[in-house]
PDB file of N, CA and C in Angstrom:
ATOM      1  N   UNK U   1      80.475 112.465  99.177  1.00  0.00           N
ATOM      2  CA  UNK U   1      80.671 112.572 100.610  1.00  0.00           C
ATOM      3  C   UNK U   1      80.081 111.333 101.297  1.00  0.00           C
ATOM      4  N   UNK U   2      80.687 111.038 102.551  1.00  0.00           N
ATOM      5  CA  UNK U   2      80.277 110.096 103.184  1.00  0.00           C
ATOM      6  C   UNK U   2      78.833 110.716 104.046  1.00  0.00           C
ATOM      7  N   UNK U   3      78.116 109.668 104.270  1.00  0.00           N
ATOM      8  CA  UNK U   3      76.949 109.897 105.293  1.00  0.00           C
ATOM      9  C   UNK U   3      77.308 109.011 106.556  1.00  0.00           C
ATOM     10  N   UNK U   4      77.788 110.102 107.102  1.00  0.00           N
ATOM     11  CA  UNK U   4      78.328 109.457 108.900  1.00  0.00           C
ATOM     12  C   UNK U   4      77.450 108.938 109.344  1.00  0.00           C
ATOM     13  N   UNK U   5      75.940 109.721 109.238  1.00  0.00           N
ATOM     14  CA  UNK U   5      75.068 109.091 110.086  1.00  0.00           C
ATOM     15  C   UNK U   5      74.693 108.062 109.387  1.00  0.00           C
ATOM     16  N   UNK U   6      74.130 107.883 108.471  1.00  0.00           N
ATOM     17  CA  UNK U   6      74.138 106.102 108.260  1.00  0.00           C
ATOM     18  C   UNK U   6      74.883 105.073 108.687  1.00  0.00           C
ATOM     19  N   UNK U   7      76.368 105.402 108.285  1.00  0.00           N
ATOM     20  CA  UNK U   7      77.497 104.669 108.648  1.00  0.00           C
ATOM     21  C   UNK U   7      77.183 104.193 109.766  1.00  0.00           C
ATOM     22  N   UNK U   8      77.146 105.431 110.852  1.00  0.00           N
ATOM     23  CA  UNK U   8      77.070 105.126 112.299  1.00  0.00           C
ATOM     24  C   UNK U   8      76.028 104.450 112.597  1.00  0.00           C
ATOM     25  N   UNK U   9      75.162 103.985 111.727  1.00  0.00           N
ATOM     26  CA  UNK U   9      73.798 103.478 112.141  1.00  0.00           C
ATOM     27  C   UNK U   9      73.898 102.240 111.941  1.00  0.00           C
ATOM     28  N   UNK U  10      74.755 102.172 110.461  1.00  0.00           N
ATOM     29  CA  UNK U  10      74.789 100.786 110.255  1.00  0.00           C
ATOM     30  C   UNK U  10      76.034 100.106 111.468  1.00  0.00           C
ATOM     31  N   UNK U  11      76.106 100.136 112.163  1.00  0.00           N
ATOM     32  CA  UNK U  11      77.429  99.658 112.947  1.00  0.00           C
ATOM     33  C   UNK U  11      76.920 100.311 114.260  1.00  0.00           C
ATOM     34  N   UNK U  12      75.676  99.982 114.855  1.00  0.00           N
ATOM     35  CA  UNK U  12      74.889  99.979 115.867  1.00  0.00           C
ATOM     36  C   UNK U  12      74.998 101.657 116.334  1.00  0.00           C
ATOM     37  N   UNK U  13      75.020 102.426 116.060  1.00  0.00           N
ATOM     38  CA  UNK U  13      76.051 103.544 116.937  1.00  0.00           C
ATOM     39  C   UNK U  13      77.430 103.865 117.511  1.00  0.00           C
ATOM     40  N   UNK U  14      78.335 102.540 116.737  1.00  0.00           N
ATOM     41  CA  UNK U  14      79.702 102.487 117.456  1.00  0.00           C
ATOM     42  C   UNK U  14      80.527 103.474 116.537  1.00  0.00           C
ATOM     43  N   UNK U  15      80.451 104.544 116.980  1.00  0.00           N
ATOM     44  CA  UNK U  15      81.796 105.620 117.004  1.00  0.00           C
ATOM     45  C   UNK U  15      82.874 105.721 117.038  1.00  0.00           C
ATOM     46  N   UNK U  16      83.538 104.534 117.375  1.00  0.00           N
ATOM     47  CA  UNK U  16      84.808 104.028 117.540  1.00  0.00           C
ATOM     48  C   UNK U  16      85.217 103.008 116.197  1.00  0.00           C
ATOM     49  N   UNK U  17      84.089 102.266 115.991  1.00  0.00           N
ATOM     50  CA  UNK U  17      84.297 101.661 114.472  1.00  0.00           C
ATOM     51  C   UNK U  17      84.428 102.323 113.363  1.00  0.00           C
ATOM     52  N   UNK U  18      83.741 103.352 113.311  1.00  0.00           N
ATOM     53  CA  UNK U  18      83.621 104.184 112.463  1.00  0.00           C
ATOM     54  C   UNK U  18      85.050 104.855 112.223  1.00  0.00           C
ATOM     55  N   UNK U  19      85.141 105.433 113.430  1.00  0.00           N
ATOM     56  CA  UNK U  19      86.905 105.792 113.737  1.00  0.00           C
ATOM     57  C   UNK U  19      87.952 105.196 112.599  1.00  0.00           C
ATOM     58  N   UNK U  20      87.441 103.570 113.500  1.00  0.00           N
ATOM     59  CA  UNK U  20      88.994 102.967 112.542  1.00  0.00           C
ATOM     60  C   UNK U  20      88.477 102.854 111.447  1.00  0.00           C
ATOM     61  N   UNK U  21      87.390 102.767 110.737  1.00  0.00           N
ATOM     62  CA  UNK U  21      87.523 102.258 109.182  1.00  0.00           C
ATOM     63  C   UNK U  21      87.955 103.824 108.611  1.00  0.00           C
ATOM     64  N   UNK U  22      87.637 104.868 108.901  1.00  0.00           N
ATOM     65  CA  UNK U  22      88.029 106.361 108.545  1.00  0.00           C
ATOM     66  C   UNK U  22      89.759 105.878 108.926  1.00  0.00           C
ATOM     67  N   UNK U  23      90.281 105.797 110.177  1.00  0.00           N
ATOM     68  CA  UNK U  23      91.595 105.789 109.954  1.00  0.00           C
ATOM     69  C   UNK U  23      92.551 104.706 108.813  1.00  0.00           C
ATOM     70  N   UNK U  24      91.776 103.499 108.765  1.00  0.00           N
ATOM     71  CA  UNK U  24      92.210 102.964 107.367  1.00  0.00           C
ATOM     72  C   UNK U  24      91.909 103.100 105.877  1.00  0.00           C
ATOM     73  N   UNK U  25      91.133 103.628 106.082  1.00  0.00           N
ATOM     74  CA  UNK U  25      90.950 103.844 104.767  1.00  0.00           C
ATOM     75  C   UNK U  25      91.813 105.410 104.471  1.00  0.00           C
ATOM     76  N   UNK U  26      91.852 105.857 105.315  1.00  0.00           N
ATOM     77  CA  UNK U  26      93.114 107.305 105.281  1.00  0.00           C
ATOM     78  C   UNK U  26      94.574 106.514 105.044  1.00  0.00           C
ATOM     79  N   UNK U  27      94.991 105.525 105.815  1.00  0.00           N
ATOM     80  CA  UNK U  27      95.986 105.029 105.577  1.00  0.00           C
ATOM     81  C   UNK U  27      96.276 104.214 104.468  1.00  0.00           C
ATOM     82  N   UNK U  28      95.176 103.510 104.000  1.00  0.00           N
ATOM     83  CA  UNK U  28      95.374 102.587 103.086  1.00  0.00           C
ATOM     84  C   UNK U  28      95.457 103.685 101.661  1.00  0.00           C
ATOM     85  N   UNK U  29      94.872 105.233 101.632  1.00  0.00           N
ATOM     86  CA  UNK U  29      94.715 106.019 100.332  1.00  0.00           C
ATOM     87  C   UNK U  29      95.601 107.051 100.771  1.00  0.00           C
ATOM     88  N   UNK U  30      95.712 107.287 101.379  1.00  0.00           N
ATOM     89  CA  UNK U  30      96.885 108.713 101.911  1.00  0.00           C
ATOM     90  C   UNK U  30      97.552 109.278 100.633  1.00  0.00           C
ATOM     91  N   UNK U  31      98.179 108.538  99.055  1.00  0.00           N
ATOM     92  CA  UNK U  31      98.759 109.180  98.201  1.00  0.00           C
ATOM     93  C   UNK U  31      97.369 108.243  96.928  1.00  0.00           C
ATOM     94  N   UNK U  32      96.562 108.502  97.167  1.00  0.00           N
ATOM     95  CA  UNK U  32      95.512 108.515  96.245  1.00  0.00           C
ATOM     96  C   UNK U  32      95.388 108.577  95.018  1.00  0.00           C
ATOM     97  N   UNK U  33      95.285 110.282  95.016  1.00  0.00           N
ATOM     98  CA  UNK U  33      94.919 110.904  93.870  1.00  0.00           C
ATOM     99  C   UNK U  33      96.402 110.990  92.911  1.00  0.00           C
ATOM    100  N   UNK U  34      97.122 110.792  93.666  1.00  0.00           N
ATOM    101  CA  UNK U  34      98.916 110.469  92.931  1.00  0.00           C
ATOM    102  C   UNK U  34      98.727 109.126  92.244  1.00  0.00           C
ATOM    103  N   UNK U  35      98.432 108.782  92.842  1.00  0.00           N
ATOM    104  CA  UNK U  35      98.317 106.947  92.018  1.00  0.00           C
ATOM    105  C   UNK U  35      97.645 107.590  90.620  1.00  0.00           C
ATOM    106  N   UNK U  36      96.289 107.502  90.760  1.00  0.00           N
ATOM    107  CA  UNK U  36      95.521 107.499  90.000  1.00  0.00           C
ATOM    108  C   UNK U  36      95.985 108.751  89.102  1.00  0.00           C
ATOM    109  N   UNK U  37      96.400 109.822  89.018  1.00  0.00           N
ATOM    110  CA  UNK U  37      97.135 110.636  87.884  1.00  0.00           C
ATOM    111  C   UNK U  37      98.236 109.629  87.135  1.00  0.00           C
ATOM    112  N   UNK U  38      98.951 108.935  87.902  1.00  0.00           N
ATOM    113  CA  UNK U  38     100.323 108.460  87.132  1.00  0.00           C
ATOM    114  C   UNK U  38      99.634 107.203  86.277  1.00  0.00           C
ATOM    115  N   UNK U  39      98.523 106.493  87.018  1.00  0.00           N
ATOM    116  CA  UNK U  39      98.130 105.473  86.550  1.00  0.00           C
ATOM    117  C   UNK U  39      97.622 106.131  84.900  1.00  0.00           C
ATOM    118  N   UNK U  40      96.851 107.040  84.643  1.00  0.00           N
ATOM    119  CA  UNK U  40      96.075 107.496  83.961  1.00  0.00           C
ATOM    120  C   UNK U  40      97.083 108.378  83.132  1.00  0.00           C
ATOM    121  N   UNK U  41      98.270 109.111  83.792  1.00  0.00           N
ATOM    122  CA  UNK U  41      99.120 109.647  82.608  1.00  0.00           C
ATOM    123  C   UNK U  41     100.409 108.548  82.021  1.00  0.00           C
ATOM    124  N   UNK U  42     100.241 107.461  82.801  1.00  0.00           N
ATOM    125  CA  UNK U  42     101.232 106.214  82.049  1.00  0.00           C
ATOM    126  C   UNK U  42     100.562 105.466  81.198  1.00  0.00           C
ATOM    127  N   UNK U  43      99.190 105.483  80.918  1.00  0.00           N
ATOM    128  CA  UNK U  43      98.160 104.593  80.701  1.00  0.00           C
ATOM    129  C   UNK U  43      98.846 103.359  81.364  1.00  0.00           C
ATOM    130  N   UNK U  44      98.308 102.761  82.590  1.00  0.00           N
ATOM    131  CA  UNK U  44      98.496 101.654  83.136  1.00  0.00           C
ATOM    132  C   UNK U  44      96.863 101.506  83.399  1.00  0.00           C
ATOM    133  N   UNK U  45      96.267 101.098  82.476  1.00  0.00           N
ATOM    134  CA  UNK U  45      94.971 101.221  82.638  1.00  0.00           C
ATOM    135  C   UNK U  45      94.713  99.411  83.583  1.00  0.00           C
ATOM    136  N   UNK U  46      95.453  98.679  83.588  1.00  0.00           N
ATOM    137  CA  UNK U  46      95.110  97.545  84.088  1.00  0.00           C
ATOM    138  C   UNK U  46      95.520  97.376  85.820  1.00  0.00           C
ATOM    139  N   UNK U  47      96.266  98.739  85.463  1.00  0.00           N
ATOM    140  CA  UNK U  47      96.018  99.096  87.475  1.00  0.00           C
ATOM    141  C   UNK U  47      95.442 100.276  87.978  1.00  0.00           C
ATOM    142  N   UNK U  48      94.780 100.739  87.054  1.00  0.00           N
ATOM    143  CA  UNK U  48      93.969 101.827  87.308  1.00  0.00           C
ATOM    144  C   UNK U  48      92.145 101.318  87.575  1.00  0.00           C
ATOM    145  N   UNK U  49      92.372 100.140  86.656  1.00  0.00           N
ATOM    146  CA  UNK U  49      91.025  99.564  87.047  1.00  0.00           C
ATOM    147  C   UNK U  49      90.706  98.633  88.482  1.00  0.00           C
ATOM    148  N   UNK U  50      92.342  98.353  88.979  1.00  0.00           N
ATOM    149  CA  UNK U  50      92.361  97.496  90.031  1.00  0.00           C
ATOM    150  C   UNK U  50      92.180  99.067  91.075  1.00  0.00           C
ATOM    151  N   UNK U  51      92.786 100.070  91.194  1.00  0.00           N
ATOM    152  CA  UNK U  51      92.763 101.214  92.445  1.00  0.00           C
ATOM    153  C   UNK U  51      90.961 101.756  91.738  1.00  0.00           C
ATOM    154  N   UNK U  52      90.268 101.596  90.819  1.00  0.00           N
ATOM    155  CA  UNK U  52      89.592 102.214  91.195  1.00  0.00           C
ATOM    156  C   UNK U  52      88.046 100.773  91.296  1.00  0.00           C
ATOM    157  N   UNK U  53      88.342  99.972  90.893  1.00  0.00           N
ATOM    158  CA  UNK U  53      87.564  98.716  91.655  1.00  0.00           C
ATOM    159  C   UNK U  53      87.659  99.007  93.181  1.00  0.00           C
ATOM    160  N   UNK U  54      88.740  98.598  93.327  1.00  0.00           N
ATOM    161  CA  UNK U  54      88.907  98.842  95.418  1.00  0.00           C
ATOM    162  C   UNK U  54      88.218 100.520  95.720  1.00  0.00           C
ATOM    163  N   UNK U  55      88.777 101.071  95.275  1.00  0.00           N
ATOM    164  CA  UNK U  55      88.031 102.771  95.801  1.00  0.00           C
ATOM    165  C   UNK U  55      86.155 102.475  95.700  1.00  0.00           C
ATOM    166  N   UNK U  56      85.715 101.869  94.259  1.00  0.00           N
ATOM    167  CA  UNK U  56      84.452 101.637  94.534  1.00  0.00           C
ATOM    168  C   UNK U  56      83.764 100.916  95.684  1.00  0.00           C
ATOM    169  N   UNK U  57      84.423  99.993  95.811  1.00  0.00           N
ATOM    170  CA  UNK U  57      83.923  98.637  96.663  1.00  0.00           C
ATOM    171  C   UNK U  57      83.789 100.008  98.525  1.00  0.00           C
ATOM    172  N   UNK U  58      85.110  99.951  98.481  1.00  0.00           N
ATOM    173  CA  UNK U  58      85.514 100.604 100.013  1.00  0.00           C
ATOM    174  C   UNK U  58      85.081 101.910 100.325  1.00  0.00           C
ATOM    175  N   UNK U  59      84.649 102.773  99.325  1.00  0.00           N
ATOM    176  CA  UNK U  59      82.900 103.797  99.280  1.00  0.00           C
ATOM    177  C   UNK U  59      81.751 103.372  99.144  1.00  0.00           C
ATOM    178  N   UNK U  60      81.431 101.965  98.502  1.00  0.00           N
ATOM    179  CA  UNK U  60      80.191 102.086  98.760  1.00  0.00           C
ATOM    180  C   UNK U  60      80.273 101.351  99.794  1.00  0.00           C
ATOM    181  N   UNK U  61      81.255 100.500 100.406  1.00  0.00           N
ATOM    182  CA  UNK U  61      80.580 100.068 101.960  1.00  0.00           C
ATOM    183  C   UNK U  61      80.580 101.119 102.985  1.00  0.00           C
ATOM    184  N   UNK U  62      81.351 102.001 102.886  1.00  0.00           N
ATOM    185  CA  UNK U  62      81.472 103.036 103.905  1.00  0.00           C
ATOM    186  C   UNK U  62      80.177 104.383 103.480  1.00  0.00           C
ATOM    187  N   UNK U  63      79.679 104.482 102.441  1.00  0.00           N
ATOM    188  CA  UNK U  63      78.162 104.963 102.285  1.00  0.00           C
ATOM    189  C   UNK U  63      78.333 106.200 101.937  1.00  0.00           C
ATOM    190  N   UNK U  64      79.164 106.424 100.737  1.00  0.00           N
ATOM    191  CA  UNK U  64      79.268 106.965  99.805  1.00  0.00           C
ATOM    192  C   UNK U  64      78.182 107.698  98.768  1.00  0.00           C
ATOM    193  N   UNK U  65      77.949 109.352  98.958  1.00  0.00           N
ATOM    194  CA  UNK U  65      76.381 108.906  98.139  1.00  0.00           C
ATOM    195  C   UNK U  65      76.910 109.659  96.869  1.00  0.00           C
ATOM    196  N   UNK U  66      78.041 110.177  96.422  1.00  0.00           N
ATOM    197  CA  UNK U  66      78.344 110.707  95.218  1.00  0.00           C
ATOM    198  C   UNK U  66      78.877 110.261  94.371  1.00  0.00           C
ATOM    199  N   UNK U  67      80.098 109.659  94.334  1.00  0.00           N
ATOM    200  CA  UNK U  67      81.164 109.482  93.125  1.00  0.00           C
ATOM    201  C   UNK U  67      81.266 107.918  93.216  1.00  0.00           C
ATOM    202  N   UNK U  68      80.361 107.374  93.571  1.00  0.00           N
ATOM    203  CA  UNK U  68      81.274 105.609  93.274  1.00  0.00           C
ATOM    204  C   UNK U  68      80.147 105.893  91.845  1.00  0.00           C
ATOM    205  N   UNK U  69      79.248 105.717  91.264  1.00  0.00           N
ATOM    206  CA  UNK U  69      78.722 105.935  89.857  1.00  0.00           C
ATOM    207  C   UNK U  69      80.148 106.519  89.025  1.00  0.00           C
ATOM    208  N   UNK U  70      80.946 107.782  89.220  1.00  0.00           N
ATOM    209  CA  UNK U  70      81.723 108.041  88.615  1.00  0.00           C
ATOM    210  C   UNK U  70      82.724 107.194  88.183  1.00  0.00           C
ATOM    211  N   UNK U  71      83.345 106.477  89.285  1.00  0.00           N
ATOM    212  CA  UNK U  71      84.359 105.909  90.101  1.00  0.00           C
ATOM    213  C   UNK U  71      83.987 104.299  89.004  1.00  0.00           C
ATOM    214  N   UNK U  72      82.792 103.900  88.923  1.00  0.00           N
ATOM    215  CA  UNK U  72      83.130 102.650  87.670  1.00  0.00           C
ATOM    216  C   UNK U  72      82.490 103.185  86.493  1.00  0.00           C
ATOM    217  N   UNK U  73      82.376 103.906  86.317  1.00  0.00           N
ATOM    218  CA  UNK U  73      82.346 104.420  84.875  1.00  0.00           C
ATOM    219  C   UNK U  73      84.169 104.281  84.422  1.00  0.00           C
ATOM    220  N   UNK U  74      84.904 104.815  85.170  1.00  0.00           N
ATOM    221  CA  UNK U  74      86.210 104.975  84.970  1.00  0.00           C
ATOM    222  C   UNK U  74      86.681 103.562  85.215  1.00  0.00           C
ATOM    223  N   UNK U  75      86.211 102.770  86.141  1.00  0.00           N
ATOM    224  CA  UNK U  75      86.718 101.812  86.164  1.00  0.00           C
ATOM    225  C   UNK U  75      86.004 100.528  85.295  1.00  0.00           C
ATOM    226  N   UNK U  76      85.212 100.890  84.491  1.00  0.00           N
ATOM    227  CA  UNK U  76      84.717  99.795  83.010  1.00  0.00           C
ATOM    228  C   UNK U  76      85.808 100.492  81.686  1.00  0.00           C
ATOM    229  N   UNK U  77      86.068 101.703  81.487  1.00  0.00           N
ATOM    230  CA  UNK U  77      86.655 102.368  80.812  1.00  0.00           C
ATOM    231  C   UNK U  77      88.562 101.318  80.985  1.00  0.00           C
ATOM    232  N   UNK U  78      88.619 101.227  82.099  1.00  0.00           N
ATOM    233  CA  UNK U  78      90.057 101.091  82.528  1.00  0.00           C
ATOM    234  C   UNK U  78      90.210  99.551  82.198  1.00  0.00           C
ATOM    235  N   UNK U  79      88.873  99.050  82.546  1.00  0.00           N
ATOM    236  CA  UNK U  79      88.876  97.123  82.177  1.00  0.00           C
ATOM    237  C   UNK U  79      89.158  96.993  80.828  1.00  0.00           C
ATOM    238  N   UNK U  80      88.491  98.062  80.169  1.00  0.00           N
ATOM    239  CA  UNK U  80      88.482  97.950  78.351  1.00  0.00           C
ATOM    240  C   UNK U  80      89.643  98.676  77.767  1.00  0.00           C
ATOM    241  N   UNK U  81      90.518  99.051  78.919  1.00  0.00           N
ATOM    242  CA  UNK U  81      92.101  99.571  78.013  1.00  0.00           C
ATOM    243  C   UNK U  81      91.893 100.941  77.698  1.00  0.00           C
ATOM    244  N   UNK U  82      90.154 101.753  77.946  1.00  0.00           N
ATOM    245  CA  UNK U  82      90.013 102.694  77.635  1.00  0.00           C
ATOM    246  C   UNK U  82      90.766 104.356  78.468  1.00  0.00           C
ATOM    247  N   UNK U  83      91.194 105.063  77.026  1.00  0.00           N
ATOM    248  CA  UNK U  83      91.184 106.382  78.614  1.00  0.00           C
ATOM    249  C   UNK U  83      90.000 107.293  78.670  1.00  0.00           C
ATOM    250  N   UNK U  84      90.273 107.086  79.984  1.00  0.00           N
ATOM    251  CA  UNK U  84      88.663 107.711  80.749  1.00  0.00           C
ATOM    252  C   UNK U  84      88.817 109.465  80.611  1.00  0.00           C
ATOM    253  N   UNK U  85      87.732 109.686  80.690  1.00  0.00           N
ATOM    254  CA  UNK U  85      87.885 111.043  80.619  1.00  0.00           C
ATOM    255  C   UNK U  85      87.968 111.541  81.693  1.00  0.00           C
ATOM    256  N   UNK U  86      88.858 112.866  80.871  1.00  0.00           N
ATOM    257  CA  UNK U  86      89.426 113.604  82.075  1.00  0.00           C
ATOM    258  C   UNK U  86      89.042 114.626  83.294  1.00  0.00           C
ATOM    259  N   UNK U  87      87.742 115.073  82.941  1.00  0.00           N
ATOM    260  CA  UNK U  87      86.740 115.422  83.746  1.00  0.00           C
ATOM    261  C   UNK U  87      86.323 114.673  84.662  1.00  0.00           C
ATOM    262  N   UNK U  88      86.205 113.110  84.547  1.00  0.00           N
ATOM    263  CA  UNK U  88      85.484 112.109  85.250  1.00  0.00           C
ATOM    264  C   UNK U  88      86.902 112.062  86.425  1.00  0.00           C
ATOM    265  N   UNK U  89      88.237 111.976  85.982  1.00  0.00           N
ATOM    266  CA  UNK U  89      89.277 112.331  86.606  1.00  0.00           C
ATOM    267  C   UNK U  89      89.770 113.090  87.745  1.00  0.00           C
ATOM    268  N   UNK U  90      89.000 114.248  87.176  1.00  0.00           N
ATOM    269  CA  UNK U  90      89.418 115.480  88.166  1.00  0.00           C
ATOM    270  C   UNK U  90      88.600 115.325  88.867  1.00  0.00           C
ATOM    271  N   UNK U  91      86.955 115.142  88.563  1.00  0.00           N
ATOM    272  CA  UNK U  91      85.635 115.041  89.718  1.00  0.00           C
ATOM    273  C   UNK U  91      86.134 113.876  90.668  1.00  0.00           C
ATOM    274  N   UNK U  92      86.828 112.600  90.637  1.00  0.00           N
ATOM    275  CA  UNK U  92      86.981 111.244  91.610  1.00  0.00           C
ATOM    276  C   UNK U  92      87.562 112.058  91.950  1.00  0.00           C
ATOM    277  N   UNK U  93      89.033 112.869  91.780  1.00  0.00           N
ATOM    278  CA  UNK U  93      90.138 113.297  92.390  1.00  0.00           C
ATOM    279  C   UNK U  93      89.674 114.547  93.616  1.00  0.00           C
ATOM    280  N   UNK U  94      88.876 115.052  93.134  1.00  0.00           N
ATOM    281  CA  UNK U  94      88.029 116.359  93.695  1.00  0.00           C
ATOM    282  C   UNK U  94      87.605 115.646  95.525  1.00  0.00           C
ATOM    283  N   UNK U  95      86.292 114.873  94.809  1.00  0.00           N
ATOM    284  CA  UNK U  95      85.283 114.122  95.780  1.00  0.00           C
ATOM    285  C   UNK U  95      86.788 113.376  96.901  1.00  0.00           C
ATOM    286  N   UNK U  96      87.219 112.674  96.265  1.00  0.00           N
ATOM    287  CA  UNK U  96      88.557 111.977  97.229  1.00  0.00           C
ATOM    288  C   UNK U  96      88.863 112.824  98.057  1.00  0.00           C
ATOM    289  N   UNK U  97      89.367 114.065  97.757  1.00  0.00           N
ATOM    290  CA  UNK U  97      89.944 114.783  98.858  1.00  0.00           C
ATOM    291  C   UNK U  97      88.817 115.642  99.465  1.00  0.00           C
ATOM    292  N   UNK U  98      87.527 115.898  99.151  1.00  0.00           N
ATOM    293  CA  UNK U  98      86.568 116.566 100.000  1.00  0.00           C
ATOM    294  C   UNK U  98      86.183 115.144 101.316  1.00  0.00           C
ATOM    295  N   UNK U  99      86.795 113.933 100.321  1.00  0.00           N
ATOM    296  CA  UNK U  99      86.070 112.780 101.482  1.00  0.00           C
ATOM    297  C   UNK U  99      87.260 112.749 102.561  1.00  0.00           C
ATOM    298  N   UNK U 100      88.432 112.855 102.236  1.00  0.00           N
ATOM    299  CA  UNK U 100      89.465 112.719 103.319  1.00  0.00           C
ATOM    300  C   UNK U 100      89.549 113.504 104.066  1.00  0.00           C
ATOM    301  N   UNK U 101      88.982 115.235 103.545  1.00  0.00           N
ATOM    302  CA  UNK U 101      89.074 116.131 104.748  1.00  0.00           C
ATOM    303  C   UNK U 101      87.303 116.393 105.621  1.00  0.00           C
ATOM    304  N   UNK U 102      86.479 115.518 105.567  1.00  0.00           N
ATOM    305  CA  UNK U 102      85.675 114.767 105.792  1.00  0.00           C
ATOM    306  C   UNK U 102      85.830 113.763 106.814  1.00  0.00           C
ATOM    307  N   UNK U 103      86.988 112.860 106.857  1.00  0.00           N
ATOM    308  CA  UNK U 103      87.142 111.854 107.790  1.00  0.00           C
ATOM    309  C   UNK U 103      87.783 112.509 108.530  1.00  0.00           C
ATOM    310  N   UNK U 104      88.841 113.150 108.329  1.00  0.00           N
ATOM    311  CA  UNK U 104      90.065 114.265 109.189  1.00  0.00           C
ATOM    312  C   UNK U 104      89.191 114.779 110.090  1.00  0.00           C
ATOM    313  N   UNK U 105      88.330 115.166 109.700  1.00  0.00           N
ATOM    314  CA  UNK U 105      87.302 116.343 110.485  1.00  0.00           C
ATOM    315  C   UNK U 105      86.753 115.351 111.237  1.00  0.00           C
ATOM    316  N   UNK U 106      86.205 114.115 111.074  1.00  0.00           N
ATOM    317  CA  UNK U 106      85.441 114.023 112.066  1.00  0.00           C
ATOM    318  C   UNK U 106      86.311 112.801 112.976  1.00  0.00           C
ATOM    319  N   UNK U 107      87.361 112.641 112.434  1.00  0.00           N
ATOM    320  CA  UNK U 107      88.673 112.263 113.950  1.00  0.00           C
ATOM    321  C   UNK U 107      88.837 113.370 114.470  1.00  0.00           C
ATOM    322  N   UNK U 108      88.676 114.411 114.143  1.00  0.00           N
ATOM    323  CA  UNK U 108      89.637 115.627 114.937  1.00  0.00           C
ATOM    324  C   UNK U 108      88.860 115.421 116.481  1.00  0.00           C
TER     325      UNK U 108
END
């Protein structure tokens, strides 16, 4: 899950910044957890390591305190051609959508 209030702290109190990086990052992942199944049931492991590099990077700047640890475990697994396990799978896939209805909620 994200920590709003940090977020919001780090970005002086602006509420409105916060806004848009929640609305892009909704837009930029909107079919997410679809990627990352097809990536992982095609083994396209050399673009599975590129969606889950970016997912790390763009949680931990937005202050992420759970799954980016998960999130390159899978994505050292994906550099090395490896398949990641599928537990580690379902937990990113899980956390992803507790984080999107997370941002939803706090545009509403």
């Amino acid at each position: 899950m994200i920590n709003i209030e940090m977020l919001t702290e780090m970005f002086g109190g602006d509420t409105e910044f916060v806004s848009t990086i929640f609305q892009q990052y909704l837009s930029d992942n909107k079919d997410i957890n679809t990627r990352i199944e097809e990536q992982v049931n095609n083994e396209q492991y050399d673009t599975l390591f590129h969606t889950m590099h970016t997912l790390s990077g763009s949680l931990s700047n937005i202050c992420d305190e759970n799954i980016v640890p998960t999130i390159k475990t899978v994505e050292q697994l994906a550099r090395d051609g490896e398949q990641p396990n599928a537990d580690d799978i379902q937990l990113i896939q899980t956390e992803l959508d507790k984080i999107k209805l997370q941002m939803e909620e706090y545009l509403a």
